[in-house]
C-alpha cells in the first residue's frame, strides 16, 4: 500500500512537472559487492519513474594501467577492477569526489569498509539533500567501551538520517551473472523500506523486507563466526550431520545474541528465516573465505596462525569472522556472559587460545 | 524436572526390588537408520538403570551367504548388510519374529518403510506391554481421500498408544562413526518425550525436544521436496546464492504448509530451527539421494524420466522427494491451493509435467 501511494505520488509529481520530486540515488562504495548492487540500481533507475535516471557511484580513485578507474568505468560501463565482466547500464556514473557524488542525493547506499565511513561524514552532510534516506549494505559491527556499535547507528547518528540495511545470500560474482538470488532489507520507516525495495527488487534479485534493522544487520556480522566453526568441522573431516548441527547451533546463538543485546528493538523471529538469516548463513558456511581459512587452519592442526593462513589464502583481503569472534568475545567477557554463548566462545578460544579444535563438537552447547 | 522424577522413581523401584519397573525397549526395523539408532539405544540401555539391559531389534529375516541375518547380528554384533563396520553393544538382540521382539516392550521405536507397519499391528498389540510408549523415526507421509495421514497418527490409532517422533540431520553412515550430530524428538506427553530423550541422548547424539510432533514429522517428509528443487538448481549450474534462496523459499513453504494444514496442533516456530528443521534440510539439500537424482535429471535437460534416473543411480532405493511432491500436489489440488504453495507446485510440475526446469527460479514465489 505504501508502494502504491509512492507510485501515485510519483505519477502526480510528473503530471505537475515537478521533476525534482524524483529520488536521486548515490552508491558510496565501488568494491565487489557495491558494484554488483549499483548494477541493479542503474537498471531500476531507468525502469521506475520515481528515480532520477542518473545513479552516482562514489569510487575511491585508483590508477589501472595508467588510467583512472572512474574514467574506465564511465567509458566502458564496467568496474574492471572489482567486478570484471559485468556491464552497468550507462546511467551509472562513477565519481571520485564524495561531495559531488552525493550532491543532491535523496537516497544514499553505503557499501564500503566501515572505517572509511566517519571521515566522509562532513562532506556527505554538506552535499546530500535534506532528509536524505540511507541504506547500509556494510557487513560488520563496531565496538566501543560500552559495547556493540551498529554501523547503521553510526550513519543515523552522524547524518541524522533514517537508515535501512541490506543483507542476504549475495555473493557478488554470482550476482554479476544475474543468477537468481534474494536479499533482505531491514527498515525502521516503512516508506523508506518500500522505496529501497523498489530500487533493488529486480528480475534477478528478489527483495524481502522486515521491520527489523538490528536483526538483519547483526545476521550479516555474526554469520561469519558460524562460518569459522563450520570451517573447523570441514578441516577436521567430520561429515554433513556434524556440519549441519554446528550451523544450526550457531544460528540459535545468533538469535540469542540479538535478543539478549537488543531486547527492545523488535528483533523478529521471521528475520532469521529471511535471506539475511538462514540463506546467507548457508552460502557463507558452504562457500566463502571465512570457512575456507578456518578449514585450512583446522586441517593443519592449528600449526599455523590464522593470520598466516589469511595472508596465504586471501591475498590482502581480511578475515571478517575471526575479527568478529574476537570483538564479540570482548563484549561477552565485559558482560560476564561467555558461558551463555558457548559456541561463539568456543570459536574464539579455538582461534586465539590453546583450546583444541575438537572442542567445536565436544563443548556442551 | 520430569527427568529427575523418572530417575527418582527408578531408584525407588530398584530399592524396592521392583525390577519390572524397568523400561523395555524394542526397535522395529533394522535398515541403515534403524541400525544406527539401535546402536545408541544399546549403549544407553546399559548406561541408565531405568532401562532393561536388553534391547530387542525386530529384523525382517534374510539370508546372507547362506546364513540368517539375525544370527549374524547376534554373533558379530553388527548389521553387516545395512550398517557395515559399526558394532552394537552385545545387549542388542536381533529377533526375526515381531511377536517375540516386542513381547513385554514398554517403549517401541519404529524405523521401517511405512507400508510394512499396518500388517504388524495385531501382533504388536497382542505382545507389547499395556500402555506401551511409541516413537516413530519413519520419514514420510501417507495420504487418504480426506488428505494427509501422519505415520505417527497411524501408530496412535492402531496401537492406541502415545507416539513421539524423531527426525534430524542424521545420515546413518556418519552416525555409525560416532561423529557428533543432533536430532529432534517431538512429543505430545512430556514424560514420554523425556524418556525417549534419555534413551537417545548420547556423547555423539545430542537430542533436542519440542512439544510439537506434527511440525517435526512434517519437516522429515517435506524437506525431501526442497531437496529436489535444490538438485534442479545444481543441475542447472546456478551458484550458491541461488541454491540458498531456493532452500530458504522451500523452508518457508514447509512452515506455511504445516501451519495451514495443522492450525490447531501447536506447530511451533522453534521446531524449524531444531535439527529436524533447518539442519536436516541443509544435509538433505547438500548431500542425499533426492538432491543427487534431481541434479542428474536437470543436467540431462529432462531428457530422462526421474524413474529412469532413480533406477540408474539408486540401485533399488526409492526417491522419496518426488513421491512426496506428487502426494503433496494431490492434496493441494484437492483443496484448490496449488497457487498458495508455488514452490511445492513448481517442483511437482517440473518433475512430472512439461514445465521447464528454469521455472525453479522464474516462478514468482
XYZ file of C-alpha atoms in Angstrom:
730
model
C 0.000 0.000 0.000
C 2.869 2.320 0.840
C 4.317 1.386 -2.548
C 1.096 2.202 -4.352
C 0.995 5.547 -2.568
C 4.536 6.228 -3.748
C 3.652 5.366 -7.333
C 0.631 7.590 -7.219
C 2.654 10.418 -5.748
C 5.253 9.867 -8.408
C 2.767 9.966 -11.246
C 1.212 13.079 -9.779
C 4.620 14.735 -9.415
C 5.418 14.075 -13.045
C 1.999 15.281 -14.167
C 2.672 18.535 -12.366
C 6.050 18.870 -13.990
C 7.716 18.624 -10.560
C 10.623 16.554 -11.786
C 12.587 17.435 -8.679
C 10.266 15.092 -6.821
C 12.412 12.280 -8.205
C 14.627 10.332 -5.908
C 18.307 10.731 -6.652
C 20.412 7.695 -5.792
C 24.077 7.507 -4.877
C 26.104 4.380 -4.018
C 29.025 5.149 -1.744
C 31.466 2.350 -2.420
C 32.660 0.546 -5.526
C 34.066 -2.798 -4.377
C 32.881 -6.214 -5.459
C 29.505 -6.130 -3.677
C 28.905 -2.397 -4.119
C 29.413 -2.786 -7.860
C 27.015 -5.741 -8.015
C 24.412 -3.635 -6.205
C 24.867 -0.462 -8.235
C 24.403 -2.519 -11.400
C 20.865 -3.273 -10.233
C 20.247 0.278 -9.030
C 21.186 1.505 -12.508
C 18.694 -0.798 -14.188
C 15.906 0.066 -11.779
C 16.511 3.819 -12.020
C 15.676 3.516 -15.716
C 12.677 1.307 -15.049
C 10.866 3.344 -12.383
C 9.806 6.959 -12.929
C 10.252 7.857 -9.309
C 14.034 7.635 -9.608
C 16.230 10.130 -11.358
C 17.839 8.305 -14.276
C 21.375 9.039 -13.202
C 22.817 6.849 -10.437
C 26.047 8.132 -8.961
C 28.724 5.827 -7.586
C 31.431 7.203 -5.325
C 34.673 5.474 -6.304
C 37.865 5.677 -4.283
C 40.097 6.682 -7.175
C 42.961 4.479 -8.244
C 45.067 4.038 -11.344
C 44.708 0.953 -13.534
C 47.394 0.621 -16.208
C 47.905 4.357 -16.203
C 44.195 5.204 -16.414
C 41.832 6.431 -13.729
C 39.376 3.764 -12.569
C 36.499 6.268 -12.698
C 37.307 7.094 -16.307
C 37.418 3.407 -17.197
C 34.067 2.812 -15.524
C 32.463 5.781 -17.258
C 33.871 4.831 -20.651
C 33.324 1.064 -20.530
C 30.386 0.822 -18.076
C 32.324 -1.783 -16.184
C 34.246 -1.871 -12.923
C 37.164 -3.750 -14.448
C 38.975 -3.976 -11.127
C 36.272 -5.226 -8.750
C 33.503 -6.751 -10.886
C 35.079 -7.678 -14.167
C 32.825 -8.876 -16.955
C 29.559 -7.315 -15.743
C 28.283 -4.226 -17.518
C 26.473 -1.364 -15.829
C 23.751 0.493 -17.667
C 25.305 3.791 -18.919
C 23.318 5.861 -16.408
C 25.663 4.661 -13.634
C 28.225 7.430 -13.270
C 31.429 6.962 -11.300
C 32.679 9.972 -9.363
C 35.913 10.133 -7.340
C 34.742 13.143 -5.331
C 32.445 12.305 -2.430
C 30.925 15.791 -2.324
C 29.869 15.843 -5.935
C 28.907 12.144 -5.859
C 26.306 12.722 -3.154
C 25.312 16.234 -4.273
C 21.529 16.444 -4.073
C 21.202 12.717 -3.340
C 17.943 11.781 -1.627
C 18.923 8.097 -1.231
C 22.450 7.059 -0.283
C 23.557 3.428 -0.135
C 26.733 2.601 1.731
C 28.891 -0.356 0.792
C 32.485 0.143 1.880
C 34.756 -0.879 4.766
C 33.246 0.858 7.773
C 36.451 2.556 8.862
C 36.206 4.789 5.758
C 32.761 5.978 6.764
C 33.373 8.554 9.505
C 35.889 10.734 7.653
C 33.364 11.212 4.817
C 30.511 12.323 7.010
C 31.043 16.111 6.984
C 31.146 16.226 3.196
C 28.108 13.989 2.819
C 26.206 16.132 5.313
C 27.068 19.267 3.395
C 26.097 17.917 -0.035
C 23.240 15.437 0.283
C 19.621 16.549 0.054
C 17.906 17.458 3.336
C 16.096 14.427 4.737
C 18.318 12.035 2.805
C 17.372 8.375 3.276
C 20.242 5.965 3.843
C 20.795 2.255 3.462
C 23.775 0.325 4.760
C 24.990 -2.795 2.982
C 28.115 -2.812 5.142
C 28.682 -6.182 6.775
C 30.368 -5.990 10.152
C 29.947 -4.438 13.568
C 31.944 -1.936 15.522
C 32.591 -1.756 19.246
C 33.273 0.924 21.786
C 33.865 0.798 25.540
C 30.141 0.414 26.203
C 29.609 -2.477 23.815
C 28.349 -3.066 20.298
C 28.057 -0.202 17.858
C 25.953 -0.935 14.774
C 27.229 0.626 11.554
C 23.726 1.797 10.704
C 23.618 3.609 14.061
C 26.787 5.478 13.138
C 25.074 6.568 9.919
C 21.879 7.517 11.765
C 23.738 9.497 14.371
C 26.317 11.214 12.197
C 23.981 12.062 9.314
C 20.837 12.443 11.418
C 19.131 10.298 8.800
C 16.867 7.284 8.643
C 18.895 4.201 7.748
C 17.697 0.875 6.382
C 20.029 -2.106 5.964
C 20.501 -4.675 3.193
C 21.950 -8.137 3.859
C 21.485 -11.523 2.207
C 22.932 -14.517 0.410
C 24.623 -12.283 -2.131
C 27.970 -13.490 -3.417
C 28.775 -10.571 -5.737
C 30.292 -12.582 -8.578
C 27.183 -14.740 -8.810
C 25.008 -11.622 -8.842
C 27.075 -10.281 -11.725
C 25.780 -13.063 -13.972
C 22.179 -12.261 -12.973
C 21.720 -15.681 -11.377
C 18.544 -15.524 -9.320
C 19.073 -14.607 -5.687
C 17.362 -12.944 -2.775
C 18.230 -10.259 -0.290
C 16.640 -8.722 2.790
C 16.045 -5.066 3.538
C 15.518 -4.249 7.191
C 13.828 -0.907 7.732
C 12.644 1.341 10.514
C 10.475 3.667 8.410
C 8.155 1.530 6.226
C 8.039 4.188 3.490
C 11.805 4.088 3.136
C 11.826 0.297 3.265
C 9.420 0.209 0.323
C 11.400 2.824 -1.567
C 14.671 0.910 -1.244
C 12.848 -2.290 -2.160
C 11.690 -0.572 -5.357
C 15.303 0.431 -6.037
C 16.686 -3.103 -5.601
C 13.923 -5.558 -6.490
C 14.650 -6.943 -9.940
C 14.137 -10.000 -12.140
C 17.343 -11.466 -10.696
C 17.199 -10.089 -7.142
C 14.141 -10.753 -5.035
C 13.940 -8.359 -2.097
C 12.255 -9.363 1.140
C 11.570 -6.704 3.761
C 11.308 -6.845 7.557
C 10.785 -4.052 10.045
C 13.876 -5.067 11.990
C 17.133 -3.360 11.129
C 19.036 -4.715 14.131
C 18.332 -8.390 13.450
C 19.176 -8.049 9.764
C 22.399 -6.158 10.439
C 23.607 -8.494 13.183
C 22.914 -11.546 10.987
C 25.320 -10.080 8.437
C 28.106 -9.881 11.009
C 27.507 -12.896 13.256
C 27.138 -15.449 10.442
C 30.884 -15.098 9.829
C 31.620 -16.501 13.287
C 29.451 -19.507 12.447
C 31.344 -19.938 9.162
C 34.587 -20.214 11.126
C 33.041 -23.028 13.182
C 31.792 -24.720 10.011
C 35.296 -24.465 8.543
C 36.760 -26.171 11.627
C 34.321 -29.055 11.103
C 35.361 -29.322 7.441
C 39.054 -29.222 8.341
C 38.577 -31.953 10.931
C 36.975 -34.113 8.234
C 33.667 -34.564 10.041
C 30.612 -35.294 7.891
C 27.443 -33.496 6.879
C 25.499 -34.320 10.056
C 28.097 -32.576 12.188
C 28.352 -29.565 9.936
C 24.580 -29.116 9.848
C 24.499 -29.385 13.646
C 27.199 -26.745 14.048
C 25.465 -24.373 11.608
C 22.204 -24.845 13.482
C 23.808 -24.313 16.892
C 25.442 -21.177 15.501
C 22.134 -19.910 14.139
C 20.445 -20.399 17.509
C 23.242 -18.452 19.188
C 22.862 -15.650 16.618
C 19.179 -15.408 17.545
C 20.005 -15.428 21.251
C 22.705 -12.794 20.853
C 20.330 -10.441 19.015
C 17.584 -10.875 21.586
C 19.933 -10.579 24.556
C 21.674 -7.402 23.465
C 18.714 -5.724 21.747
C 15.726 -6.777 23.851
C 13.708 -3.694 22.957
C 14.456 -3.345 19.274
C 11.778 -5.554 17.827
C 14.066 -8.432 16.796
C 11.714 -10.658 14.826
C 11.929 -14.459 14.634
C 10.993 -14.101 10.966
C 14.216 -12.217 10.258
C 16.217 -15.407 10.699
C 14.160 -17.188 8.051
C 14.834 -14.385 5.558
C 17.703 -14.270 3.091
C 19.863 -12.357 5.607
C 19.414 -15.209 8.089
C 19.371 -18.851 7.147
C 20.179 -18.338 3.438
C 23.217 -16.115 3.935
C 24.379 -18.457 6.677
C 24.220 -21.435 4.300
C 26.190 -19.757 1.486
C 28.763 -18.493 3.972
C 29.196 -21.889 5.630
C 29.499 -23.762 2.315
C 31.395 -21.168 0.244
C 33.103 -18.049 1.457
C 36.559 -17.138 2.660
C 35.903 -17.442 6.377
C 35.000 -21.098 6.021
C 37.942 -21.720 3.709
C 40.586 -20.230 6.030
C 39.132 -21.959 9.086
C 39.215 -25.269 7.204
C 42.899 -24.758 6.361
C 43.628 -23.774 9.978
C 41.966 -26.964 11.258
C 43.449 -29.215 8.575
C 46.906 -28.011 9.637
C 46.059 -28.855 13.256
C 46.472 -25.225 14.363
C 50.160 -25.404 13.388
C 49.838 -22.088 11.522
C 48.215 -18.981 12.925
C 45.049 -17.670 11.349
C 46.990 -14.541 10.346
C 49.434 -16.659 8.354
C 46.632 -18.557 6.655
C 44.797 -15.321 5.919
C 47.925 -13.930 4.250
C 48.468 -17.146 2.290
C 44.922 -17.662 1.080
C 43.276 -14.261 0.841
C 45.890 -12.108 -0.885
C 45.296 -8.995 1.181
C 41.607 -9.466 1.984
C 40.729 -9.633 5.655
C 39.136 -12.465 7.574
C 35.939 -10.985 8.960
C 34.833 -13.992 11.012
C 37.726 -14.263 13.434
C 37.750 -10.492 13.886
C 34.043 -10.544 14.718
C 34.583 -13.552 17.001
C 37.254 -11.578 18.850
C 35.116 -8.486 19.187
C 32.040 -10.440 20.241
C 34.157 -12.267 22.808
C 35.343 -8.930 24.133
C 31.720 -7.907 24.715
C 30.794 -11.270 26.249
C 33.743 -11.071 28.645
C 32.882 -7.488 29.537
C 29.317 -8.529 30.406
C 30.365 -11.798 32.102
C 28.375 -13.791 29.545
C 30.917 -16.094 27.885
C 29.141 -19.149 29.315
C 25.798 -18.043 27.868
C 27.250 -18.141 24.368
C 29.304 -21.345 24.366
C 29.500 -21.599 20.579
C 30.810 -18.070 19.960
C 33.160 -18.526 22.914
C 34.484 -21.841 21.613
C 35.132 -20.449 18.123
C 37.050 -17.582 19.715
C 39.057 -19.830 22.024
C 39.988 -22.288 19.283
C 41.031 -19.373 17.073
C 43.089 -17.428 19.612
C 43.777 -19.589 22.654
C 45.023 -23.114 23.179
C 41.573 -24.725 23.167
C 41.820 -27.806 20.934
C 39.948 -27.946 17.627
C 37.831 -30.855 18.824
C 36.102 -28.537 21.294
C 33.938 -27.414 18.374
C 31.879 -30.581 18.871
C 32.673 -31.621 22.447
C 31.578 -28.339 24.056
C 28.174 -28.810 25.704
C 26.037 -26.324 23.786
C 12.174 -31.959 36.219
C 10.228 -34.767 34.569
C 13.571 -36.465 34.053
C 14.552 -36.090 37.688
C 11.195 -37.559 38.679
C 11.878 -40.523 36.447
C 15.291 -41.079 37.970
C 13.879 -40.911 41.465
C 11.115 -43.329 40.536
C 13.689 -45.582 39.008
C 15.927 -45.588 42.054
C 12.933 -46.214 44.242
C 11.804 -49.078 42.051
C 15.200 -50.687 42.275
C 15.345 -50.184 46.023
C 12.042 -51.996 46.324
C 13.272 -54.826 44.164
C 10.629 -53.992 41.588
C 12.892 -54.667 38.641
C 9.884 -54.968 36.386
C 9.559 -51.202 36.679
C 12.334 -51.012 34.062
C 11.534 -49.799 30.607
C 11.964 -52.468 27.988
C 12.952 -51.142 24.557
C 12.333 -52.625 21.135
C 13.369 -51.194 17.756
C 11.085 -52.302 14.957
C 13.242 -52.038 11.856
C 16.820 -52.868 11.029
C 17.733 -50.809 7.977
C 20.541 -48.268 7.741
C 18.983 -45.626 10.026
C 17.258 -48.087 12.358
C 20.587 -49.824 12.933
C 22.344 -46.517 13.632
C 19.648 -45.690 16.189
C 19.578 -49.077 17.905
C 23.337 -48.841 18.335
C 22.766 -45.819 20.566
C 19.779 -47.374 22.333
C 22.003 -50.346 23.192
C 24.652 -48.133 24.752
C 22.141 -46.088 26.703
C 20.262 -49.133 27.991
C 23.489 -50.152 29.713
C 24.140 -46.645 30.987
C 20.771 -45.845 32.587
C 19.210 -48.006 35.292
C 15.710 -47.226 34.187
C 16.120 -49.297 31.039
C 16.193 -53.047 30.892
C 19.652 -54.006 29.639
C 18.375 -55.996 26.695
C 17.311 -54.001 23.626
C 15.392 -56.012 21.064
C 15.556 -55.281 17.351
C 12.941 -56.709 15.032
C 14.751 -57.747 11.838
C 12.999 -58.739 8.645
C 14.866 -62.001 8.157
C 17.000 -62.559 5.105
C 19.836 -64.850 4.130
C 23.374 -63.511 3.707
C 25.797 -66.002 2.163
C 23.711 -68.871 3.441
C 23.389 -67.505 6.978
C 20.443 -65.810 8.654
C 20.948 -62.066 9.113
C 19.639 -62.261 12.706
C 22.192 -64.935 13.544
C 24.983 -62.865 12.039
C 23.899 -59.800 14.029
C 23.667 -61.770 17.272
C 27.031 -63.443 16.735
C 29.020 -60.467 15.444
C 27.079 -57.555 16.997
C 26.973 -55.952 13.594
C 24.320 -55.455 10.925
C 26.665 -56.476 8.124
C 24.058 -55.798 5.472
C 22.753 -52.361 6.400
C 25.336 -50.730 8.679
C 28.595 -52.465 7.975
C 31.560 -51.648 10.167
C 29.669 -50.365 13.208
C 29.395 -52.622 16.259
C 26.399 -52.830 18.538
C 26.854 -53.432 22.222
C 26.079 -57.151 22.838
C 22.822 -56.345 24.635
C 21.209 -55.552 21.274
C 19.398 -58.721 20.301
C 18.050 -59.267 16.791
C 14.775 -61.163 16.532
C 13.026 -62.132 13.268
C 9.675 -62.666 14.984
C 7.729 -59.475 15.593
C 5.667 -61.007 18.427
C 8.638 -62.114 20.461
C 10.625 -58.967 19.551
C 8.027 -56.682 21.134
C 6.990 -59.079 23.914
C 6.668 -57.031 27.076
C 8.130 -53.941 25.427
C 7.206 -50.681 27.170
C 8.932 -48.499 24.537
C 8.749 -49.306 20.839
C 10.655 -47.329 18.219
C 9.590 -47.678 14.602
C 12.045 -47.242 11.761
C 10.886 -49.086 8.654
C 9.080 -48.303 5.382
C 5.607 -47.295 6.493
C 3.774 -49.749 4.251
C 5.121 -52.588 6.446
C 3.589 -51.045 9.551
C -0.101 -51.914 9.367
C 0.251 -55.677 8.847
C 2.310 -55.909 12.062
C -0.159 -54.085 14.239
C -2.243 -57.019 15.535
C 0.848 -58.897 16.704
C 2.373 -55.828 18.325
C -0.896 -55.106 20.102
C -1.063 -58.643 21.433
C 2.537 -58.747 22.692
C 3.619 -55.293 23.836
C 3.167 -54.155 27.429
C -0.078 -52.320 28.231
C 0.426 -48.574 27.923
C 3.397 -49.031 25.579
C 5.019 -45.769 24.545
C 5.902 -45.422 20.879
C 8.297 -43.333 18.830
C 8.315 -43.052 15.068
C 11.540 -42.378 13.192
C 9.777 -43.116 9.893
C 10.306 -40.332 7.379
C 7.405 -39.854 5.016
C 3.710 -39.123 4.991
C 0.693 -41.078 3.873
C -2.485 -39.842 2.260
C -6.104 -40.919 2.111
C -9.126 -39.455 0.365
C -9.505 -36.816 3.075
C -5.916 -35.579 2.943
C -2.680 -36.104 4.837
C -2.241 -39.046 7.178
C 0.717 -38.795 9.537
C 2.525 -42.059 10.200
C 2.550 -41.311 13.906
C -1.239 -40.967 13.765
C -1.482 -44.446 12.274
C 0.566 -45.740 15.213
C -1.519 -43.786 17.738
C -4.771 -45.002 16.276
C -3.879 -48.605 15.594
C -1.993 -49.225 18.827
C -3.988 -46.781 20.962
C -0.630 -45.538 22.223
C 1.168 -42.257 22.773
C 3.629 -41.671 19.972
C 6.612 -39.317 19.859
C 8.631 -38.746 16.686
C 12.362 -38.494 15.993
C 13.756 -36.596 12.992
C 17.011 -34.739 12.335
C 20.183 -34.296 10.326
C 21.063 -37.947 10.765
C 22.826 -39.569 7.839
C 23.149 -43.095 9.225
C 26.632 -43.851 7.946
C 28.005 -40.734 9.617
C 26.277 -41.701 12.868
C 27.956 -45.113 12.668
C 31.351 -43.479 13.182
C 30.046 -41.578 16.228
C 30.618 -38.217 14.537
C 28.785 -35.614 16.608
C 25.262 -34.882 15.439
C 21.894 -33.746 16.701
C 18.349 -34.953 16.419
C 14.924 -33.722 17.486
C 12.260 -35.580 19.419
C 8.777 -34.175 19.073
C 6.448 -35.312 21.836
C 2.868 -34.942 22.982
C 3.310 -36.298 26.503
C 6.293 -34.534 28.128
C 7.063 -37.563 30.307
C 7.468 -39.745 27.250
C 9.475 -37.079 25.449
C 11.941 -37.031 28.351
C 12.078 -40.814 28.489
C 12.898 -41.149 24.786
C 15.436 -38.351 25.140
C 17.119 -40.353 27.888
C 17.162 -43.368 25.563
C 18.769 -41.495 22.647
C 20.854 -38.664 24.108
C 24.491 -39.683 23.951
C 28.023 -38.290 23.678
C 27.664 -38.373 19.891
C 23.942 -37.639 19.526
C 22.537 -34.514 21.107
C 18.772 -34.719 21.439
C 16.609 -31.592 21.350
C 12.953 -31.856 22.310
C 9.881 -29.867 21.269
C 6.247 -30.379 22.201
C 5.229 -30.489 18.557
C 5.021 -33.885 16.901
C 3.295 -32.617 13.753
C 5.908 -29.999 12.861
C 8.775 -32.392 13.485
C 7.187 -35.186 11.464
C 6.217 -32.977 8.519
C 9.730 -31.497 8.378
C 11.057 -35.023 7.865
C 8.830 -35.531 4.825
C 8.642 -32.075 3.232
C 12.391 -31.398 3.240
C 12.733 -34.008 0.504
C 10.653 -31.851 -1.852
C 13.010 -28.957 -1.163
C 15.988 -31.227 -1.897
C 14.532 -31.940 -5.334
C 14.385 -28.188 -6.006
C 17.956 -27.763 -4.739
C 19.057 -30.577 -7.059
C 17.472 -28.798 -10.032
C 19.494 -25.682 -9.168
C 22.679 -27.762 -9.012
C 21.909 -29.476 -12.300
C 21.282 -26.135 -13.987
C 24.704 -24.984 -12.793
C 23.447 -21.987 -10.819
C 25.607 -20.776 -7.939
C 25.419 -20.701 -4.167
C 23.223 -17.594 -3.929
C 20.506 -19.267 -5.964
C 20.707 -22.526 -4.085
C 20.486 -20.784 -0.718
C 17.482 -18.810 -1.968
C 15.702 -21.958 -3.126
C 16.396 -23.751 0.172
C 15.061 -20.754 2.090
C 11.954 -20.449 -0.085
C 11.381 -24.178 0.437
C 11.776 -23.822 4.199
C 9.231 -21.004 4.313
C 6.787 -23.134 2.357
C 7.357 -26.039 4.762
C 6.419 -23.730 7.641
C 3.359 -22.470 5.779
C 2.247 -25.987 4.869
C 2.441 -27.133 8.492
C 0.533 -24.124 9.787
C -2.091 -24.274 7.024
C -2.930 -27.939 7.380
C -2.461 -28.239 11.149
C -3.657 -24.882 12.503
C -4.643 -26.316 15.876
C -1.774 -28.666 16.577
C 0.647 -26.304 18.232
C 3.111 -26.055 15.344
C 5.975 -24.117 16.886
C 8.262 -21.695 15.024
C 11.093 -23.105 17.120
C 10.648 -26.521 15.531
C 12.073 -25.218 12.264
C 15.258 -24.075 13.989
C 15.757 -27.525 15.507
C 17.764 -30.336 13.947
C 14.631 -31.713 12.253
C 14.152 -28.352 10.516
C 16.961 -26.230 9.183
C 19.766 -28.726 9.915
C 18.130 -31.731 8.268
C 17.173 -29.504 5.349
C 20.804 -28.450 4.873
C 22.225 -32.002 4.887
C 19.472 -33.170 2.549
C 19.999 -30.303 0.103
C 23.791 -30.693 0.033
C 24.079 -34.488 0.320
C 21.336 -37.045 -0.053
C 19.875 -39.059 -2.872
C 16.942 -36.762 -3.651
C 19.271 -33.894 -4.490
C 21.555 -36.172 -6.472
C 18.825 -37.603 -8.710
C 17.244 -34.195 -9.274
C 20.650 -32.820 -10.267
C 21.089 -35.620 -12.822
C 17.551 -35.045 -14.133
C 18.247 -31.325 -14.622
C 21.750 -31.823 -16.030
C 20.219 -34.103 -18.689
C 17.679 -31.384 -19.506
C 14.730 -33.600 -18.532
C 15.665 -35.985 -21.356
C 15.381 -38.963 -18.992
C 12.467 -39.559 -16.640
C 13.019 -39.420 -12.919
C 12.103 -43.121 -12.765
C 14.964 -43.947 -15.137
C 17.429 -41.858 -13.151
C 16.212 -43.401 -9.905
C 16.846 -46.864 -11.340
C 20.278 -45.853 -12.653
C 21.548 -44.064 -9.559
C 19.830 -45.611 -6.555
C 20.094 -49.348 -7.173
C 16.644 -50.221 -5.897
C 16.204 -47.465 -3.320
C 13.239 -45.177 -3.823
C 13.208 -41.446 -4.417
C 11.196 -40.047 -1.520
C 11.164 -36.417 -2.645
C 9.319 -36.748 -5.933
C 6.856 -39.154 -4.357
C 6.168 -36.672 -1.570
C 5.949 -33.829 -4.127
C 3.336 -35.832 -6.026
C 1.320 -36.638 -2.931
C 1.511 -33.083 -1.607
C 0.413 -31.813 -5.010
C -2.532 -34.190 -4.891
C -3.626 -32.609 -1.600
C -3.040 -29.067 -2.848
C -5.113 -29.740 -5.975
C -7.861 -31.340 -3.897
C -8.013 -28.226 -1.691
C -7.598 -25.759 -4.584
C -4.379 -24.463 -3.040
C -1.703 -25.046 -5.677
C -1.199 -21.286 -6.061
C -0.644 -20.855 -2.330
C 2.342 -23.199 -2.459
C 4.132 -22.126 -5.649
C 7.424 -23.800 -4.733
C 5.978 -27.258 -3.997
C 3.799 -26.899 -7.092
C 6.743 -25.946 -9.309
C 8.868 -28.863 -8.102
C 5.966 -31.182 -8.880
C 5.302 -29.691 -12.313
C 8.954 -29.769 -13.350
C 9.184 -33.372 -12.172
C 6.014 -34.710 -13.792
C 4.685 -32.210 -16.336
C 6.229 -30.210 -19.156
C 7.103 -27.183 -17.019
C 10.679 -26.215 -17.923
C 13.487 -26.586 -15.396
C 14.103 -22.855 -15.354
C 10.743 -22.354 -13.630
C 12.530 -23.276 -10.393
C 13.862 -19.701 -10.296
C 11.469 -17.783 -12.561
C 8.315 -18.708 -10.649
C 7.178 -15.726 -8.566
C 7.354 -17.115 -5.043
